[in-house]
XYZ file of C-alpha atoms in Angstrom:
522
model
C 0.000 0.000 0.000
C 1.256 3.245 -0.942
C 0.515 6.193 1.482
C 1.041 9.800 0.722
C 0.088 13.394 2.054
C -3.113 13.669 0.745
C -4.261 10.412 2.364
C -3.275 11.801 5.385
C -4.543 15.132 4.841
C -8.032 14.065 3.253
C -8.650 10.501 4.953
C -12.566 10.389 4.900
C -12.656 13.118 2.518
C -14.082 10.360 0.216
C -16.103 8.686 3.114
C -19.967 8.917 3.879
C -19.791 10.372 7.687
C -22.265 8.302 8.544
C -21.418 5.293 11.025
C -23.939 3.660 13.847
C -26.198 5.249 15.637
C -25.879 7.815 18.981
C -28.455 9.303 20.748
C -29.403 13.716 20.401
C -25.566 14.981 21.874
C -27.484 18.151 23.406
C -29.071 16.605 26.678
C -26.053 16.575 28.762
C -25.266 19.486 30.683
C -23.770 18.354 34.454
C -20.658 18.130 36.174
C -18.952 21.134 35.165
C -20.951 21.472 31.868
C -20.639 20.087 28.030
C -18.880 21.877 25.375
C -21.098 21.347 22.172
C -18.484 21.414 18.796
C -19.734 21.256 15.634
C -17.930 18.272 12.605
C -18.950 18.527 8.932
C -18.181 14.617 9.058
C -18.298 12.090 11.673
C -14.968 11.091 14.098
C -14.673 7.979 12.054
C -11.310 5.713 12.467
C -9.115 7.670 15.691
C -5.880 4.568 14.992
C -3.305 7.066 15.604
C -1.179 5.198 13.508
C -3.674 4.815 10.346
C -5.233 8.063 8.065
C -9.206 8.137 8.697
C -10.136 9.661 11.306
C -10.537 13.754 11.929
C -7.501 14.896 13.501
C -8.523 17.360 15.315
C -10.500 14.627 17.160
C -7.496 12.640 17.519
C -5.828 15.447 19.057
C -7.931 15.376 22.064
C -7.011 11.922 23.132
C -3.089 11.654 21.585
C -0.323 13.728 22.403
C 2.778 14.066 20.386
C 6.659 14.306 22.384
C 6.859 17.974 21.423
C 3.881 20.411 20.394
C 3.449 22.709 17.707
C 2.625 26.044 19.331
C 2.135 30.365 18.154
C 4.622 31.219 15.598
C 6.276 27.779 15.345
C 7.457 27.394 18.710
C 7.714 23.849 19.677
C 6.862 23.219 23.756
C 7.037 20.455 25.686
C 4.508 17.605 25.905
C 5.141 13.893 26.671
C 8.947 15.288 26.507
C 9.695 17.672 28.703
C 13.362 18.540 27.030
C 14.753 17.228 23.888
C 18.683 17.542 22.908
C 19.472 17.138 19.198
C 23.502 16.252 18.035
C 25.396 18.386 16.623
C 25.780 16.545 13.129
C 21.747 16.376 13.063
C 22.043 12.434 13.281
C 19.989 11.899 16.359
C 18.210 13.433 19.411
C 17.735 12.560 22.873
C 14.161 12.966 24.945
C 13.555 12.977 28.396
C 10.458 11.389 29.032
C 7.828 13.477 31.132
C 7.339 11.075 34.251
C 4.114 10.170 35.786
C 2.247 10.161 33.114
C -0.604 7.019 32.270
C -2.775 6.592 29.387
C -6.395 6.618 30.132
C -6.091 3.153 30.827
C -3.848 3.301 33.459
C -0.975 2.147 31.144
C 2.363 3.997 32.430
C 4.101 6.487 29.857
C 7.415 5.732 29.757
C 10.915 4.418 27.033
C 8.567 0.862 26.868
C 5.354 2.530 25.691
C 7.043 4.856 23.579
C 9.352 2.205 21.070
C 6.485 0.250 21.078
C 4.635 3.353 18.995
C 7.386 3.326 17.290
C 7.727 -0.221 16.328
C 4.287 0.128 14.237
C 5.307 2.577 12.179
C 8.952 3.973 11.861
C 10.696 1.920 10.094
C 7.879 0.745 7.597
C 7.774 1.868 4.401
C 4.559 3.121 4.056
C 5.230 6.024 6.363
C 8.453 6.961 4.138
C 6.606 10.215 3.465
C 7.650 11.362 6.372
C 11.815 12.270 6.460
C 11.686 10.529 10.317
C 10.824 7.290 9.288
C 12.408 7.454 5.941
C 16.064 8.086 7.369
C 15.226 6.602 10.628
C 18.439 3.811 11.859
C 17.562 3.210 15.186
C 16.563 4.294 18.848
C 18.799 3.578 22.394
C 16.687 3.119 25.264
C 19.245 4.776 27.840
C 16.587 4.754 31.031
C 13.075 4.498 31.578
C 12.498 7.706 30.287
C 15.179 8.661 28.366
C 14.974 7.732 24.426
C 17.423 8.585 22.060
C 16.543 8.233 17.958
C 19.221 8.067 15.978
C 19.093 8.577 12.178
C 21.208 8.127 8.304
C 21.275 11.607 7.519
C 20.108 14.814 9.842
C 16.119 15.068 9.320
C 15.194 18.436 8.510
C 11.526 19.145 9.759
C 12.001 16.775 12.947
C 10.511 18.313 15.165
C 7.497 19.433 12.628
C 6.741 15.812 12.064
C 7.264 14.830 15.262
C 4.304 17.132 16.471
C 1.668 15.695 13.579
C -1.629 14.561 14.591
C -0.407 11.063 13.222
C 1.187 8.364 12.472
C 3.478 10.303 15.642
C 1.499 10.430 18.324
C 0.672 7.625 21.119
C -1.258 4.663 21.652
C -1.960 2.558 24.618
C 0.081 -0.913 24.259
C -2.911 -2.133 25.605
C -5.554 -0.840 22.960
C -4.573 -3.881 20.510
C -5.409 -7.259 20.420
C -3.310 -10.254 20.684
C -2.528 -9.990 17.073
C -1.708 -5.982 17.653
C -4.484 -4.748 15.787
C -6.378 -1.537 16.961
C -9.265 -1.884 19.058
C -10.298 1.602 20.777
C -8.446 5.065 20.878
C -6.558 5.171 23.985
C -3.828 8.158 24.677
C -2.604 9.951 27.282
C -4.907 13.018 26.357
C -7.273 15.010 28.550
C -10.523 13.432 26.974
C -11.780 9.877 26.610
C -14.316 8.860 23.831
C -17.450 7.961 25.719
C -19.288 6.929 22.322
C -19.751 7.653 18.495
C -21.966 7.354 15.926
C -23.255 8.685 12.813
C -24.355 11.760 14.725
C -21.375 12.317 16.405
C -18.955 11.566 19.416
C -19.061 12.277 23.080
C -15.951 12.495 25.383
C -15.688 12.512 29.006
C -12.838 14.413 31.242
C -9.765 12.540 31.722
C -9.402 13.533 35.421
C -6.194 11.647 35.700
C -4.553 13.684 32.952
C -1.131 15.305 33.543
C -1.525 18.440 32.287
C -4.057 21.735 32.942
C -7.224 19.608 33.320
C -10.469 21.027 31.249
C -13.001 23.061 33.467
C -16.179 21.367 31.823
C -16.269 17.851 32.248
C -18.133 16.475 28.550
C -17.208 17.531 25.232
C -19.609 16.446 22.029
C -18.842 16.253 18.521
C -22.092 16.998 16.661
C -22.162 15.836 13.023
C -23.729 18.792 10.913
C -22.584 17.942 6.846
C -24.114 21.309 5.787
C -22.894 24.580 6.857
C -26.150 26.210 6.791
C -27.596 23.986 9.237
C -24.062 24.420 11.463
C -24.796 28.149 10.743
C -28.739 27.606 12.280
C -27.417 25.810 15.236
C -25.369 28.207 16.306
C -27.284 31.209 16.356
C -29.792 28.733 18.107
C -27.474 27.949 20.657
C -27.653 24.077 19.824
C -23.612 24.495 19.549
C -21.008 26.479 21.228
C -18.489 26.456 18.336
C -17.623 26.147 14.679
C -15.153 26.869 12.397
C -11.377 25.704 10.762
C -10.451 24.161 7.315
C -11.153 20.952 8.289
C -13.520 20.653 11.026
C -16.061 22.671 10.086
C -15.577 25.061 7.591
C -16.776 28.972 7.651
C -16.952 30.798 4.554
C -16.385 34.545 4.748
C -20.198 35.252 3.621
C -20.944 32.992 6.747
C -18.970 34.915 8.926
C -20.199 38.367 8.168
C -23.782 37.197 8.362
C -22.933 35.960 11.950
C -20.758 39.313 12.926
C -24.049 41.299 11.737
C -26.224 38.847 13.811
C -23.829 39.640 16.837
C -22.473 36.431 16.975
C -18.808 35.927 17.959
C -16.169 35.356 15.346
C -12.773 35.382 15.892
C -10.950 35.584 12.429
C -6.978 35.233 12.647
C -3.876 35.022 10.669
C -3.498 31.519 9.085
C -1.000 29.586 7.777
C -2.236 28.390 4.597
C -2.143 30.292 1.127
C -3.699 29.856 -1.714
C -1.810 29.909 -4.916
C -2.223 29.277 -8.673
C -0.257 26.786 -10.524
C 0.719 26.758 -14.139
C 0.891 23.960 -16.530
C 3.611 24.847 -19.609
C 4.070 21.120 -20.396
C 0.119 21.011 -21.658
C 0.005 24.428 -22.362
C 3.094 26.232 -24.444
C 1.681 29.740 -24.128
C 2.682 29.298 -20.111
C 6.186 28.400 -20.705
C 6.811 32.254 -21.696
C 7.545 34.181 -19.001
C 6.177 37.371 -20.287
C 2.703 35.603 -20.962
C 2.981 34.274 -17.080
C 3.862 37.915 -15.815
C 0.728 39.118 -18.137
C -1.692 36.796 -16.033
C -0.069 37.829 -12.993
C -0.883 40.919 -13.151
C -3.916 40.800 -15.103
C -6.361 40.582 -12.514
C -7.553 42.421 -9.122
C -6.351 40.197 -5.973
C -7.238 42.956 -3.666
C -11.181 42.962 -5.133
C -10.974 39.160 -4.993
C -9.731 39.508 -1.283
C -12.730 42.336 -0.457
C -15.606 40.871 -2.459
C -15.286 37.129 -2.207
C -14.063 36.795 0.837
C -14.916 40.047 2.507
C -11.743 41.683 3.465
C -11.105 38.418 5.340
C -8.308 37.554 3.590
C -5.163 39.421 2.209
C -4.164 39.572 -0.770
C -0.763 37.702 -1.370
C 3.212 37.539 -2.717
C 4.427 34.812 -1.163
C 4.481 31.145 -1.484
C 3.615 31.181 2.661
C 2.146 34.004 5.165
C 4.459 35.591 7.273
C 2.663 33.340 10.349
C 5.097 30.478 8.884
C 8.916 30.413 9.944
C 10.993 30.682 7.508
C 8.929 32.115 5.154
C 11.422 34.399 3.491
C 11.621 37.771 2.003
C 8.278 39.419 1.700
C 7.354 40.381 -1.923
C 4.416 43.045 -2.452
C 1.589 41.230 -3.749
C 1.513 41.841 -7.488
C -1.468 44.860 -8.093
C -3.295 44.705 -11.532
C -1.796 47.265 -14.291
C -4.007 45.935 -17.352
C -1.667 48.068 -19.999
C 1.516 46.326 -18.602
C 0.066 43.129 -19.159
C -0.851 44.141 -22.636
C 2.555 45.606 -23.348
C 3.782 41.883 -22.134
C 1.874 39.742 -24.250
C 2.982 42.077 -27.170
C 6.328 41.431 -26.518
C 5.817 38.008 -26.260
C 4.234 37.886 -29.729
C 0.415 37.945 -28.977
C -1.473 40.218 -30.857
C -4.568 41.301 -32.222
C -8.023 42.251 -31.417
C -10.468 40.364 -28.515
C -8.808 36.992 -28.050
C -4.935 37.402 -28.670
C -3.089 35.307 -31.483
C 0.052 33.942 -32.286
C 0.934 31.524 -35.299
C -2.607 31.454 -36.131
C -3.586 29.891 -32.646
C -5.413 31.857 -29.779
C -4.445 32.670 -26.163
C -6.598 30.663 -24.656
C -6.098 28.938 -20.935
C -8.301 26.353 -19.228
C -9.065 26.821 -15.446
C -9.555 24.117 -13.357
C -11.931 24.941 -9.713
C -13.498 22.624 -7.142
C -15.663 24.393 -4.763
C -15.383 20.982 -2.692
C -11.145 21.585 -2.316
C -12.189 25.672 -2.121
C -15.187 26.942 -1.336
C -15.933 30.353 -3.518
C -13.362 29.204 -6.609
C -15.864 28.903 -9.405
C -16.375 33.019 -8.499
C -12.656 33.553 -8.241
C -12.245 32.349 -11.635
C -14.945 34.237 -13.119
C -13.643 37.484 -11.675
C -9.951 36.168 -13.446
C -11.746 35.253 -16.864
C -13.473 38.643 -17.318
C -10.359 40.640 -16.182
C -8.096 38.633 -18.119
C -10.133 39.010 -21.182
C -9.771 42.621 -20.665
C -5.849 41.858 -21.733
C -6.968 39.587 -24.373
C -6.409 35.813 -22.514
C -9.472 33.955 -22.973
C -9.884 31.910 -19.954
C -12.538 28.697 -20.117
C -13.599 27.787 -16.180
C -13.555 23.737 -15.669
C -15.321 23.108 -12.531
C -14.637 19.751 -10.711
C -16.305 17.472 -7.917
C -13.055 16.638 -5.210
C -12.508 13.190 -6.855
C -11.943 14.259 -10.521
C -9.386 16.850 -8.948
C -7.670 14.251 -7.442
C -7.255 12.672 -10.972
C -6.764 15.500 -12.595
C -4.164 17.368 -10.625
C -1.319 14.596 -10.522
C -2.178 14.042 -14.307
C -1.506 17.702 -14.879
C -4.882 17.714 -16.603
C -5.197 21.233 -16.646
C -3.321 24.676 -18.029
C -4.340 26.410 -14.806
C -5.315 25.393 -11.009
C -5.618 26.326 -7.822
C -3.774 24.921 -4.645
C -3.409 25.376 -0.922
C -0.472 25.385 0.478
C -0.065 22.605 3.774
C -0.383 24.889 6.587
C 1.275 24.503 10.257
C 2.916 22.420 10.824
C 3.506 21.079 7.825
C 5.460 24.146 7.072
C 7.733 25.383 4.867
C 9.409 21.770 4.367
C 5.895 19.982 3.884
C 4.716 22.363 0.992
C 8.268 22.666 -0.106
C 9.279 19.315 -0.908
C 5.588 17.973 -1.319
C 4.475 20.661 -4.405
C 7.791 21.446 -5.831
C 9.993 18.520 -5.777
C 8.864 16.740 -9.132
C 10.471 13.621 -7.882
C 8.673 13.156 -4.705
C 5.441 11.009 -5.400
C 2.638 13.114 -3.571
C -0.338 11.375 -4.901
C -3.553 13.298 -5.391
C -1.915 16.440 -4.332
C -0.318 17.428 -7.750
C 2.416 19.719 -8.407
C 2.397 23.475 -8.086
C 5.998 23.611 -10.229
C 7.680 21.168 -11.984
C 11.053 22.151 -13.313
C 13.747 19.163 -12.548
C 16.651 21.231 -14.069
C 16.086 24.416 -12.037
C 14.070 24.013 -8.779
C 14.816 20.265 -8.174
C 18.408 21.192 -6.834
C 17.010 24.052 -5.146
C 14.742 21.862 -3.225
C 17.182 19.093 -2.206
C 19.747 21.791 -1.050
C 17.021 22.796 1.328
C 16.690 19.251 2.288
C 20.537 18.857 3.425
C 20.824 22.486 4.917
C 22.068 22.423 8.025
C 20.141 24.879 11.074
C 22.118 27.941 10.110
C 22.329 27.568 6.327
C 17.732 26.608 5.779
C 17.351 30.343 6.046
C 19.415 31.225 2.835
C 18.688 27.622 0.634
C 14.562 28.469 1.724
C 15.448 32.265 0.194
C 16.941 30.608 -3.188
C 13.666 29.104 -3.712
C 11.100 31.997 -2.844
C 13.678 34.032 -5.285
C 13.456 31.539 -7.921
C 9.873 31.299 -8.341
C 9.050 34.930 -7.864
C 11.896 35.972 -10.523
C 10.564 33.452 -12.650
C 6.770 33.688 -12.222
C 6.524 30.460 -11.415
C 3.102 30.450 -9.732
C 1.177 32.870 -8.999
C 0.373 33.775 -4.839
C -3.188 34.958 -4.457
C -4.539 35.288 -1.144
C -3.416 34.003 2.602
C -6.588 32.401 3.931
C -7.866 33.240 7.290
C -8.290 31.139 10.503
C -11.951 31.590 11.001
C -13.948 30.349 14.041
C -17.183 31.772 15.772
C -18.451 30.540 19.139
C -21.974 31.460 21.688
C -21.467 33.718 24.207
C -21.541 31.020 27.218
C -17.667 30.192 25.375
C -15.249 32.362 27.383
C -11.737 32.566 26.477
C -11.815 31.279 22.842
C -8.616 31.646 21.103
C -7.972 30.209 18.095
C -5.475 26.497 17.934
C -2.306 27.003 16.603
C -3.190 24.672 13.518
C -5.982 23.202 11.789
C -5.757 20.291 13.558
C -6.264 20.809 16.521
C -9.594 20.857 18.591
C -9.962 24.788 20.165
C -10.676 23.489 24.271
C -7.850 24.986 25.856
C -8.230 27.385 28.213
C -11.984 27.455 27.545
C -15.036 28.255 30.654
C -18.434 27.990 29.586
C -21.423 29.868 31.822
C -24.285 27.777 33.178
């Protein structure tokens, strides 16, 4: 079986989120109270170790060694201080001590390798640069694990905070055989039950950490984000929002600010860019045609119409939210002459659609408002602007599974993509959409070029700490000198909540489920 991002990323995307029944989440209210979440999907699969279930659900019950915080600080979790070599080739943990998994299981060197054991060293989790250089571990105490590795692992401590295959299991949630039975971490909740409506999850009150101060939390399975919209004005849930939980859409969220709802709307660590296809396309392989698109059309309208002044309009391959993210470029503004001037220089000419050798300038767009909700409208707003410079532009809209065939088969002149987000990033993106000989799966590629940005990538990959800065630089410089995609907008972390939710604040990635810190009023 071969495993790649987007299986991990998009697990039940393809999955009915339906499973067996649960009784109506909303009748339990006791014991410190019930936080009321809303899913577009149900929990489905929580394996740590396998790529089905929502993460942000598996975040409540797993915990990684280290945690992705703000700004790409990592912080302590079931480590408590972590020492890396100086040649990159391995890194020591301390274990945190007194620690148990829900089950009563201790946390220690034992419970950790045998995490490990499922999944390091197998081949199917070679997407991930700590099991694909992985040698071996030395258990030097109790709690004190050292991994060792072939080559230094840039991104360690990024993959080592994922949602999964990295995070814990109880050696006592398998069978005899070792096959998963029930999701059992050292996390602050407990599943309680699931179903096709949703999950329920009781207080781990032996947990570690800074216990929760309500004592349920429920997953309530709402597919459509009007009725998620309904149930939260009606106060049948207490939250909603994120890319993959439950989605908000910028129309959504100024219809709720108007209705006085809460919504907190921050920074995010996504963007979304456009990619061009040269090798179906020849037009694209000119430069001066790809600067003419560029800055043929209004990102700054696109930013305040579509998506209400939510998001910002972009330059970058990543927001400045990401480390490393390099050398901020202005976002290119629309100057409809220039582009003109360009397209004359690179040989297209004439009246309405532009021609060259007898052929027109005509590109083929390729949307999903499944992958991102509002494209088909984006593209509209590109074709009529870009027909203003004489690029006809024909709109191909596709369901989520034909985009998954289409992308990796570069079926397409023109597409749109999201970048990974935290804490994927920059190394995820990076060597996921640009390396063309990194198999990715559905995912696609943003930029192929072996000759040019394949060395540019791989340099990044064998940069040691001091020299990632400078080899990350050489590829934002690249691309933007080259016009090798085009940046478009940074999308927004968007969330709303009822007013009995006090002290909201948005997670630090998409995958995580907002709880922390939370009070709710009676």
């Amino acid at each position: 079986m071969q495993v790649n991002r987007r299986t991990i990323l998009m697990g039940m995307a393809g999955l009915p989120a339906f499973m067996s029944g649960l009784a109506p989440l909303s009748l339990h209210a006791q014991d410190g109270g019930t936080l009321r979440v809303a899913a577009g999907k149900a929990a489905g699969d929580l394996n740590p170790q396998k790529y089905n279930g929502l993460w942000s659900v598996q975040d409540m019950m797993f915990e990684p060694l280290v945690r992705y915080g703000a700004g790409g600080k990592f912080e302590p979790a079931l480590a408590t201080a972590w020492q890396q070599a100086e040649d990159g080739k391995s890194i020591r943990f301390d274990l945190r001590k007194d620690v148990t998994f829900q089950d009563g299981t201790p946390w220690d060197a034992r419970s950790m390798t045998w995490n490990l054991d499922r999944w390091i060293s197998k081949e199917d989790y070679f997407w991930l640069n700590v099991a694909r250089l992985f040698s071996s571990y030395n258990v030097i105490d109790d709690h004190t694990v050292e991994l060792k590795f072939k080559e230094p692992v840039i991104g360690l401590l990024n993959e080592l905070s994922y949602v999964r295959p990295t995070r814990f299991l109880s050696p006592k949630a398998v069978d005899a055989n070792g096959n998963y039975q029930k999701p059992i971490g050292t996390g602050p909740w407990i599943e309680e039950s699931a179903g096709n409506d949703g999950s329920v999850f009781t207080r781990f009150d032996g947990y570690w950490g800074e216990k929760p101060t309500f004592s349920r939390l429920e997953v309530k399975v709402l597919p459509d984000s009007r009725g998620r919209m309904a149930a939260l004005r009606a106060g049948d849930i207490d939250i909603t929002g994120g890319d993959f939980l439950a989605p908000i859409k910028a129309t959504e969220a100024a219809t709720l600010t108007e209705a006085g709802v809460a919504v907190v709307v921050e920074q995010g660590t996504t963007a979304i860019v456009a990619g061009f296809n040269p090798q179906r396309n020849a037009a694209l392989a000119d430069r001066k045609v790809r600067e003419a698109i560029n800055i043929g059309f209004d990102r700054d309208a696109i930013c305040k119409v579509l998506y209400k002044g939510l998001a910002q309009p972009a330059g970058n391959l990543f927001p400045d939210s990401v480390p490393l993210s390099g050398t901020r470029f202005p976002a290119p503004v629309r100057d409809i002459e220039k582009a003109k001037a360009l397209l004359v220089e690179a040989g297209w000419t004439g009246d309405g659609i532009r021609q060259k050798d007898g052929k027109p300038l005509q590109i083929e767009l390729v949307v999903s408002e499944e992958q991102l909700a509002g494209s088909r409208s984006l593209g509209e707003i590109m074709q009529a602007q870009l027909g203003e410079a004489g690029i006809g532009v024909t709109i191909r809209s596709v369901d989520h599974a034909s985009r998954h065939s289409d992308i990796p088969a570069r079926n397409y002149d023109m597409a749109l993509f999201s970048t990974f987000g935290a804490p994927y990033e920059p190394f995820g993106t990076i060597f996921g959409l640009l390396l063309s000989t990194y198999d990715n799966g559905v995912d696609g590629k943003l930029v192929v070029d072996p000759e040019h940005l394949d060395p540019l990538v791989l340099a990044v990959q064998k940069a040691s700490e001091p020299d990632a800065p400078a080899a990350y630089q050489a590829i934002y410089d690249w691309m933007h000198q080259e016009t090798a995609f085009m940046p478009l907008f940074y999308n927004p972390a968007i969330w709303a909540h009822t007013e009995r939710v006090k002290g909201f604040k948005a997670p630090s990635t998409e995958y995580d489920m907002p709880y922390e810190g939370l009070t709710l009023e009676s």
